[in-house]
């Protein structure tokens, strides 16, 4: 879609670009959402592509993902064998309601900052205990937990002019056992609900993250595996205002799916299911 309100595109931004920010600006990453809808308040685009924030660095500390890394590049990553949770990288990429053309343009950071309930890069990074490095318009930097970033449907903690620079997934999370459940109304449709769970190798703990069916990620963590009743009660305790309501599923339907899949996950990991 043409955005007729745009008066200027900055092709060579400063690095960091924050000081250039002014009201009416938008950071331009892959642009796959930005150009899909009207943007009546937009006057200027600041193109982040020339800054080269597209690296993927795998080392003993974990995985560092540049905010401008494309979905296609993340999907193609050849992860170390010791990263038993690495299959979640591809699983989350495959959860996109998008063609390969979008994969080649859409960025990991862009999907996170869109902060939509069904954003699969949010599911991935919260599920694997990631942290985000944020640069402010004033030049300061802060690191926040992925679980604390999204606050609601299309809402997050970014301040005016603040930008996501990179994402770090720690090695200890990538070395955990993992499993997931995802429901869609159609084979290639938007996620109605997406659950990711991890467990320490040889441990009895459980970390379960519920997304897509909620307006922000919900994490349920246990040092020892909970009983079926305890886990079901935790899902039921999620506030009514947190469950997302759209044509892909009612809040009641999504709560039911969360309970159903959470119990499947609990049973699977208790029985020594997928790595």
CSV table of N, CA and C in Angstrom, one decimal, residues 100-224:
chain,number,residue,atom,x,y,z
A,100,UNK,N,7.3,-17.0,1.6
A,100,UNK,CA,8.8,-16.9,1.6
A,100,UNK,C,9.2,-15.5,1.2
A,101,UNK,N,8.4,-14.8,0.5
A,101,UNK,CA,8.8,-13.4,0.1
A,101,UNK,C,8.8,-12.5,1.3
A,102,UNK,N,7.8,-12.7,2.2
A,102,UNK,CA,7.8,-12.0,3.5
A,102,UNK,C,9.0,-12.4,4.4
A,103,UNK,N,9.2,-13.7,4.4
A,103,UNK,CA,10.4,-14.2,5.2
A,103,UNK,C,11.7,-13.5,4.8
A,104,UNK,N,11.8,-13.2,3.6
A,104,UNK,CA,13.1,-12.6,3.1
A,104,UNK,C,13.2,-11.1,3.4
A,105,UNK,N,12.1,-10.5,3.8
A,105,UNK,CA,12.0,-9.1,4.2
A,105,UNK,C,11.8,-8.8,5.6
A,106,UNK,N,10.8,-9.5,6.2
A,106,UNK,CA,10.4,-9.3,7.6
A,106,UNK,C,11.6,-9.6,8.5
A,107,UNK,N,11.7,-8.8,9.6
A,107,UNK,CA,12.8,-8.9,10.5
A,107,UNK,C,12.3,-9.4,11.9
A,108,UNK,N,13.3,-10.1,12.6
A,108,UNK,CA,13.0,-10.5,13.9
A,108,UNK,C,12.6,-9.4,14.8
A,109,UNK,N,13.4,-8.3,14.8
A,109,UNK,CA,13.1,-7.2,15.6
A,109,UNK,C,11.8,-6.5,15.3
A,110,UNK,N,11.5,-6.4,14.0
A,110,UNK,CA,10.2,-5.8,13.6
A,110,UNK,C,9.0,-6.5,14.1
A,111,UNK,N,9.1,-7.9,14.1
A,111,UNK,CA,8.0,-8.7,14.6
A,111,UNK,C,7.8,-8.5,16.1
A,112,UNK,N,8.9,-8.4,16.8
A,112,UNK,CA,8.9,-8.2,18.3
A,112,UNK,C,8.2,-6.8,18.6
A,113,UNK,N,8.7,-5.8,17.9
A,113,UNK,CA,8.3,-4.4,18.2
A,113,UNK,C,6.8,-4.1,17.7
A,114,UNK,N,6.3,-4.9,16.8
A,114,UNK,CA,4.9,-4.8,16.4
A,114,UNK,C,4.0,-5.2,17.6
A,115,UNK,N,4.5,-6.2,18.4
A,115,UNK,CA,3.9,-6.6,19.6
A,115,UNK,C,2.4,-7.0,19.4
A,116,UNK,N,2.2,-7.7,18.4
A,116,UNK,CA,0.9,-8.3,18.1
A,116,UNK,C,0.8,-9.6,18.9
A,117,UNK,N,-0.4,-10.0,19.4
A,117,UNK,CA,-0.5,-11.3,20.2
A,117,UNK,C,0.1,-12.5,19.5
A,118,UNK,N,-0.1,-12.6,18.1
A,118,UNK,CA,0.4,-13.8,17.4
A,118,UNK,C,1.8,-13.6,16.9
A,119,UNK,N,2.5,-12.6,17.3
A,119,UNK,CA,3.9,-12.5,16.9
A,119,UNK,C,4.8,-13.6,17.3
A,120,UNK,N,5.2,-14.5,16.4
A,120,UNK,CA,5.9,-15.7,16.8
A,120,UNK,C,7.3,-15.5,17.3
A,121,UNK,N,7.9,-14.3,16.9
A,121,UNK,CA,9.3,-14.0,17.5
A,121,UNK,C,9.2,-13.6,18.9
A,122,UNK,N,8.0,-13.1,19.3
A,122,UNK,CA,7.7,-12.9,20.7
A,122,UNK,C,7.6,-14.2,21.5
A,123,UNK,N,6.9,-15.1,20.9
A,123,UNK,CA,6.7,-16.5,21.5
A,123,UNK,C,8.1,-17.1,21.7
A,124,UNK,N,8.9,-17.1,20.6
A,124,UNK,CA,10.2,-17.7,20.7
A,124,UNK,C,11.1,-17.1,21.8
A,125,UNK,N,11.2,-15.8,21.8
A,125,UNK,CA,12.2,-15.1,22.7
A,125,UNK,C,11.7,-15.1,24.1
A,126,UNK,N,10.4,-15.1,24.4
A,126,UNK,CA,10.0,-15.2,25.7
A,126,UNK,C,10.2,-16.6,26.2
A,127,UNK,N,9.8,-17.6,25.3
A,127,UNK,CA,10.0,-19.0,25.7
A,127,UNK,C,11.4,-19.4,26.0
A,128,UNK,N,12.4,-18.7,25.3
A,128,UNK,CA,13.8,-19.1,25.5
A,128,UNK,C,14.5,-18.0,26.4
A,129,UNK,N,13.7,-17.3,27.2
A,129,UNK,CA,14.3,-16.5,28.3
A,129,UNK,C,15.2,-15.4,27.7
A,130,UNK,N,14.9,-14.8,26.6
A,130,UNK,CA,15.8,-13.8,25.9
A,130,UNK,C,15.7,-12.5,26.6
A,131,UNK,N,16.7,-11.7,26.3
A,131,UNK,CA,16.7,-10.3,26.7
A,131,UNK,C,16.9,-9.4,25.5
A,132,UNK,N,16.3,-8.2,25.6
A,132,UNK,CA,16.4,-7.2,24.5
A,132,UNK,C,17.3,-6.1,24.9
A,133,UNK,N,18.1,-5.6,23.9
A,133,UNK,CA,18.9,-4.4,24.1
A,133,UNK,C,18.2,-3.3,23.4
A,134,UNK,N,17.9,-2.2,24.2
A,134,UNK,CA,17.1,-1.1,23.6
A,134,UNK,C,18.0,0.1,23.7
A,135,UNK,N,18.0,0.9,22.6
A,135,UNK,CA,18.6,2.2,22.5
A,135,UNK,C,17.6,3.3,22.5
A,136,UNK,N,17.8,4.3,23.4
A,136,UNK,CA,16.8,5.4,23.5
A,136,UNK,C,17.2,6.6,22.6
A,137,UNK,N,16.3,7.5,22.4
A,137,UNK,CA,16.6,8.7,21.6
A,137,UNK,C,17.6,9.6,22.2
A,138,UNK,N,17.9,9.4,23.5
A,138,UNK,CA,18.8,10.3,24.2
A,138,UNK,C,20.2,9.6,24.2
A,139,UNK,N,20.4,8.4,23.7
A,139,UNK,CA,21.6,7.8,23.6
A,139,UNK,C,21.9,6.8,24.7
A,140,UNK,N,21.0,6.6,25.6
A,140,UNK,CA,21.2,5.7,26.7
A,140,UNK,C,20.8,4.3,26.2
A,141,UNK,N,21.2,3.3,27.0
A,141,UNK,CA,20.9,1.9,26.6
A,141,UNK,C,20.3,1.2,27.8
A,142,UNK,N,19.4,0.3,27.6
A,142,UNK,CA,18.9,-0.6,28.7
A,142,UNK,C,18.6,-2.0,28.2
A,143,UNK,N,18.7,-3.0,29.0
A,143,UNK,CA,18.4,-4.3,28.7
A,143,UNK,C,17.2,-4.8,29.5
A,144,UNK,N,16.2,-5.4,28.8
A,144,UNK,CA,15.0,-5.8,29.4
A,144,UNK,C,14.7,-7.3,29.1
A,145,UNK,N,14.0,-7.9,30.0
A,145,UNK,CA,13.6,-9.3,29.7
A,145,UNK,C,12.5,-9.3,28.6
A,146,UNK,N,12.6,-10.3,27.7
A,146,UNK,CA,11.6,-10.4,26.7
A,146,UNK,C,10.2,-10.5,27.3
A,147,UNK,N,10.1,-11.2,28.4
A,147,UNK,CA,8.8,-11.4,29.0
A,147,UNK,C,8.2,-10.1,29.5
A,148,UNK,N,9.0,-9.1,29.7
A,148,UNK,CA,8.4,-7.8,30.2
A,148,UNK,C,8.2,-6.8,29.1
A,149,UNK,N,8.5,-7.1,27.9
A,149,UNK,CA,8.5,-6.1,26.8
A,149,UNK,C,7.1,-5.8,26.3
A,150,UNK,N,6.3,-6.8,25.9
A,150,UNK,CA,5.0,-6.6,25.4
A,150,UNK,C,4.0,-6.4,26.5
A,151,UNK,N,3.2,-5.4,26.5
A,151,UNK,CA,2.3,-5.1,27.6
A,151,UNK,C,0.8,-5.3,27.2
A,152,UNK,N,0.5,-5.4,25.9
A,152,UNK,CA,-0.8,-5.5,25.4
A,152,UNK,C,-0.8,-5.7,23.9
A,153,UNK,N,-2.0,-5.8,23.3
A,153,UNK,CA,-2.2,-5.9,21.9
A,153,UNK,C,-1.6,-4.7,21.2
A,154,UNK,N,-0.5,-4.9,20.5
A,154,UNK,CA,0.2,-3.8,19.8
A,154,UNK,C,0.7,-2.7,20.7
A,155,UNK,N,1.1,-3.2,21.9
A,155,UNK,CA,1.6,-2.2,22.9
A,155,UNK,C,2.9,-2.8,23.6
A,156,UNK,N,3.9,-2.0,23.8
A,156,UNK,CA,5.1,-2.4,24.5
A,156,UNK,C,5.7,-1.3,25.3
A,157,UNK,N,6.9,-1.5,25.9
A,157,UNK,CA,7.5,-0.6,26.8
A,157,UNK,C,8.4,0.4,26.1
A,158,UNK,N,8.5,0.4,24.8
A,158,UNK,CA,9.3,1.3,24.0
A,158,UNK,C,8.9,2.8,24.2
A,159,UNK,N,9.8,3.7,24.5
A,159,UNK,CA,9.5,5.1,24.6
A,159,UNK,C,9.7,5.7,23.2
A,160,UNK,N,9.2,7.0,23.1
A,160,UNK,CA,9.4,7.7,21.8
A,160,UNK,C,10.8,7.7,21.3
A,161,UNK,N,11.0,7.2,20.1
A,161,UNK,CA,12.3,7.2,19.5
A,161,UNK,C,13.2,6.1,20.0
A,162,UNK,N,12.8,5.2,20.9
A,162,UNK,CA,13.6,4.1,21.4
A,162,UNK,C,13.5,3.0,20.3
A,163,UNK,N,14.6,2.3,20.2
A,163,UNK,CA,14.7,1.2,19.1
A,163,UNK,C,15.3,0.0,19.7
A,164,UNK,N,14.8,-1.2,19.2
A,164,UNK,CA,15.4,-2.5,19.6
A,164,UNK,C,16.7,-2.7,18.8
A,165,UNK,N,17.8,-2.9,19.4
A,165,UNK,CA,19.1,-3.1,18.7
A,165,UNK,C,19.4,-4.5,18.5
A,166,UNK,N,19.2,-5.4,19.5
A,166,UNK,CA,19.5,-6.8,19.4
A,166,UNK,C,18.8,-7.6,20.4
A,167,UNK,N,18.8,-8.9,20.2
A,167,UNK,CA,18.2,-9.9,21.1
A,167,UNK,C,19.2,-10.9,21.5
A,168,UNK,N,19.2,-11.3,22.8
A,168,UNK,CA,20.2,-12.3,23.2
A,168,UNK,C,19.4,-13.5,23.9
A,169,UNK,N,19.6,-14.7,23.3
A,169,UNK,CA,19.1,-15.9,23.9
A,169,UNK,C,20.2,-16.6,24.6
A,170,UNK,N,20.1,-16.8,25.9
A,170,UNK,CA,21.2,-17.4,26.7
A,170,UNK,C,21.4,-18.9,26.4
A,171,UNK,N,22.6,-19.4,26.5
A,171,UNK,CA,23.0,-20.8,26.2
A,171,UNK,C,22.2,-21.7,27.1
A,172,UNK,N,22.0,-21.4,28.3
A,172,UNK,CA,21.4,-22.3,29.3
A,172,UNK,C,19.9,-22.6,28.8
A,173,UNK,N,19.3,-21.6,28.2
A,173,UNK,CA,17.9,-21.8,27.7
A,173,UNK,C,17.9,-22.7,26.5
A,174,UNK,N,18.9,-22.4,25.6
A,174,UNK,CA,19.0,-23.2,24.4
A,174,UNK,C,19.4,-24.7,24.6
A,175,UNK,N,19.9,-25.0,25.8
A,175,UNK,CA,20.3,-26.3,26.1
A,175,UNK,C,19.2,-27.1,26.8
A,176,UNK,N,18.0,-26.5,27.0
A,176,UNK,CA,16.9,-27.2,27.7
A,176,UNK,C,16.1,-28.1,26.7
A,177,UNK,N,15.3,-29.0,27.3
A,177,UNK,CA,14.3,-29.8,26.6
A,177,UNK,C,13.2,-28.8,26.2
A,178,UNK,N,12.5,-29.1,25.2
A,178,UNK,CA,11.4,-28.2,24.7
A,178,UNK,C,10.3,-29.0,24.0
A,179,UNK,N,9.2,-28.4,24.0
A,179,UNK,CA,8.0,-28.8,23.3
A,179,UNK,C,7.1,-27.7,23.1
A,180,UNK,N,6.1,-27.8,22.2
A,180,UNK,CA,5.2,-26.7,21.9
A,180,UNK,C,3.8,-27.3,21.4
A,181,UNK,N,2.8,-26.4,21.5
A,181,UNK,CA,1.5,-26.7,20.9
A,181,UNK,C,1.0,-25.4,20.2
A,182,UNK,N,0.4,-25.6,19.1
A,182,UNK,CA,-0.1,-24.4,18.4
A,182,UNK,C,-1.4,-24.8,17.7
A,183,UNK,N,-2.4,-23.9,17.7
A,183,UNK,CA,-3.7,-24.2,17.1
A,183,UNK,C,-4.0,-23.1,16.1
A,184,UNK,N,-4.5,-23.4,14.9
A,184,UNK,CA,-5.0,-22.4,14.0
A,184,UNK,C,-6.3,-22.9,13.4
A,185,UNK,N,-7.2,-22.0,13.0
A,185,UNK,CA,-8.5,-22.4,12.4
A,185,UNK,C,-8.3,-23.0,11.0
A,186,UNK,N,-7.2,-22.6,10.3
A,186,UNK,CA,-6.9,-23.2,9.0
A,186,UNK,C,-5.4,-23.5,9.0
A,187,UNK,N,-5.0,-24.4,8.1
A,187,UNK,CA,-3.7,-24.9,8.1
A,187,UNK,C,-2.6,-23.8,8.0
A,188,UNK,N,-2.8,-22.8,7.3
A,188,UNK,CA,-1.9,-21.7,7.1
A,188,UNK,C,-2.3,-20.5,7.8
A,189,UNK,N,-3.2,-20.6,8.8
A,189,UNK,CA,-3.9,-19.4,9.4
A,189,UNK,C,-3.1,-18.8,10.5
A,190,UNK,N,-3.6,-17.7,11.0
A,190,UNK,CA,-3.0,-17.0,12.2
A,190,UNK,C,-3.2,-17.9,13.4
A,191,UNK,N,-2.2,-17.9,14.3
A,191,UNK,CA,-2.3,-18.7,15.5
A,191,UNK,C,-3.4,-18.2,16.4
A,192,UNK,N,-4.3,-19.2,16.8
A,192,UNK,CA,-5.3,-18.9,17.8
A,192,UNK,C,-4.7,-19.0,19.2
A,193,UNK,N,-3.8,-19.9,19.3
A,193,UNK,CA,-3.0,-20.0,20.6
A,193,UNK,C,-1.7,-20.7,20.3
A,194,UNK,N,-0.6,-20.3,21.0
A,194,UNK,CA,0.7,-20.9,20.7
A,194,UNK,C,1.4,-21.0,22.1
A,195,UNK,N,1.7,-22.3,22.5
A,195,UNK,CA,2.3,-22.5,23.8
A,195,UNK,C,3.7,-23.1,23.6
A,196,UNK,N,4.7,-22.6,24.3
A,196,UNK,CA,6.0,-23.2,24.3
A,196,UNK,C,6.4,-23.5,25.7
A,197,UNK,N,7.1,-24.7,25.9
A,197,UNK,CA,7.5,-25.1,27.2
A,197,UNK,C,8.9,-25.6,27.1
A,198,UNK,N,9.7,-25.3,28.2
A,198,UNK,CA,11.0,-25.8,28.3
A,198,UNK,C,11.2,-26.5,29.7
A,199,UNK,N,12.2,-27.3,29.8
A,199,UNK,CA,12.6,-28.0,31.0
A,199,UNK,C,14.1,-28.3,31.1
A,200,UNK,N,14.7,-28.0,32.2
A,200,UNK,CA,16.1,-28.3,32.4
A,200,UNK,C,16.4,-29.8,32.1
A,201,UNK,N,17.5,-30.0,31.4
A,201,UNK,CA,17.9,-31.4,31.1
A,201,UNK,C,18.1,-32.1,32.5
A,202,UNK,N,17.4,-33.3,32.6
A,202,UNK,CA,17.5,-34.0,33.9
A,202,UNK,C,16.8,-33.5,35.0
A,203,UNK,N,16.0,-32.4,34.8
A,203,UNK,CA,15.3,-31.7,35.9
A,203,UNK,C,13.8,-32.1,35.9
A,204,UNK,N,13.1,-31.5,36.9
A,204,UNK,CA,11.7,-31.7,37.0
A,204,UNK,C,10.9,-30.4,37.0
A,205,UNK,N,11.6,-29.3,36.5
A,205,UNK,CA,11.0,-28.0,36.5
A,205,UNK,C,10.1,-27.9,35.2
A,206,UNK,N,9.4,-26.8,35.1
A,206,UNK,CA,8.6,-26.5,34.0
A,206,UNK,C,8.4,-25.0,33.8
A,207,UNK,N,8.7,-24.5,32.6
A,207,UNK,CA,8.5,-23.1,32.2
A,207,UNK,C,7.5,-23.2,31.0
A,208,UNK,N,6.4,-22.6,31.1
A,208,UNK,CA,5.3,-22.7,30.1
A,208,UNK,C,4.9,-21.2,29.7
A,209,UNK,N,5.0,-20.9,28.4
A,209,UNK,CA,4.7,-19.6,27.9
A,209,UNK,C,3.4,-19.7,27.0
A,210,UNK,N,2.4,-18.9,27.3
A,210,UNK,CA,1.2,-18.9,26.5
A,210,UNK,C,1.2,-17.6,25.7
A,211,UNK,N,1.0,-17.7,24.4
A,211,UNK,CA,0.9,-16.5,23.6
A,211,UNK,C,-0.2,-16.7,22.5
A,212,UNK,N,-0.4,-15.7,21.7
A,212,UNK,CA,-1.3,-15.6,20.6
A,212,UNK,C,-2.8,-15.6,21.1
A,213,UNK,N,-3.1,-16.4,22.1
A,213,UNK,CA,-4.4,-16.3,22.7
A,213,UNK,C,-4.6,-15.3,23.8
A,214,UNK,N,-3.5,-14.6,24.1
A,214,UNK,CA,-3.4,-13.6,25.1
A,214,UNK,C,-2.9,-12.3,24.6
A,215,UNK,N,-3.3,-11.2,25.2
A,215,UNK,CA,-2.8,-9.9,24.6
A,215,UNK,C,-1.4,-9.6,24.9
A,216,UNK,N,-0.8,-10.4,25.8
A,216,UNK,CA,0.6,-10.3,26.1
A,216,UNK,C,1.1,-11.7,26.6
A,217,UNK,N,2.4,-12.0,26.4
A,217,UNK,CA,2.8,-13.3,26.9
A,217,UNK,C,2.5,-13.6,28.3
A,218,UNK,N,2.1,-14.8,28.6
A,218,UNK,CA,1.9,-15.2,30.0
A,218,UNK,C,2.9,-16.4,30.3
A,219,UNK,N,3.7,-16.2,31.3
A,219,UNK,CA,4.7,-17.3,31.7
A,219,UNK,C,4.2,-17.9,33.0
A,220,UNK,N,4.2,-19.2,33.0
A,220,UNK,CA,3.9,-20.0,34.2
A,220,UNK,C,5.2,-20.8,34.5
A,221,UNK,N,5.8,-20.6,35.7
A,221,UNK,CA,7.1,-21.3,36.0
A,221,UNK,C,7.0,-22.0,37.3
A,222,UNK,N,7.6,-23.2,37.3
A,222,UNK,CA,7.5,-24.1,38.4
A,222,UNK,C,8.9,-24.8,38.6
A,223,UNK,N,9.4,-24.8,39.9
A,223,UNK,CA,10.6,-25.5,40.2
A,223,UNK,C,10.5,-27.0,40.1
A,224,UNK,N,9.3,-27.5,40.4
A,224,UNK,CA,9.0,-28.9,40.2
A,224,UNK,C,7.7,-29.1,39.4
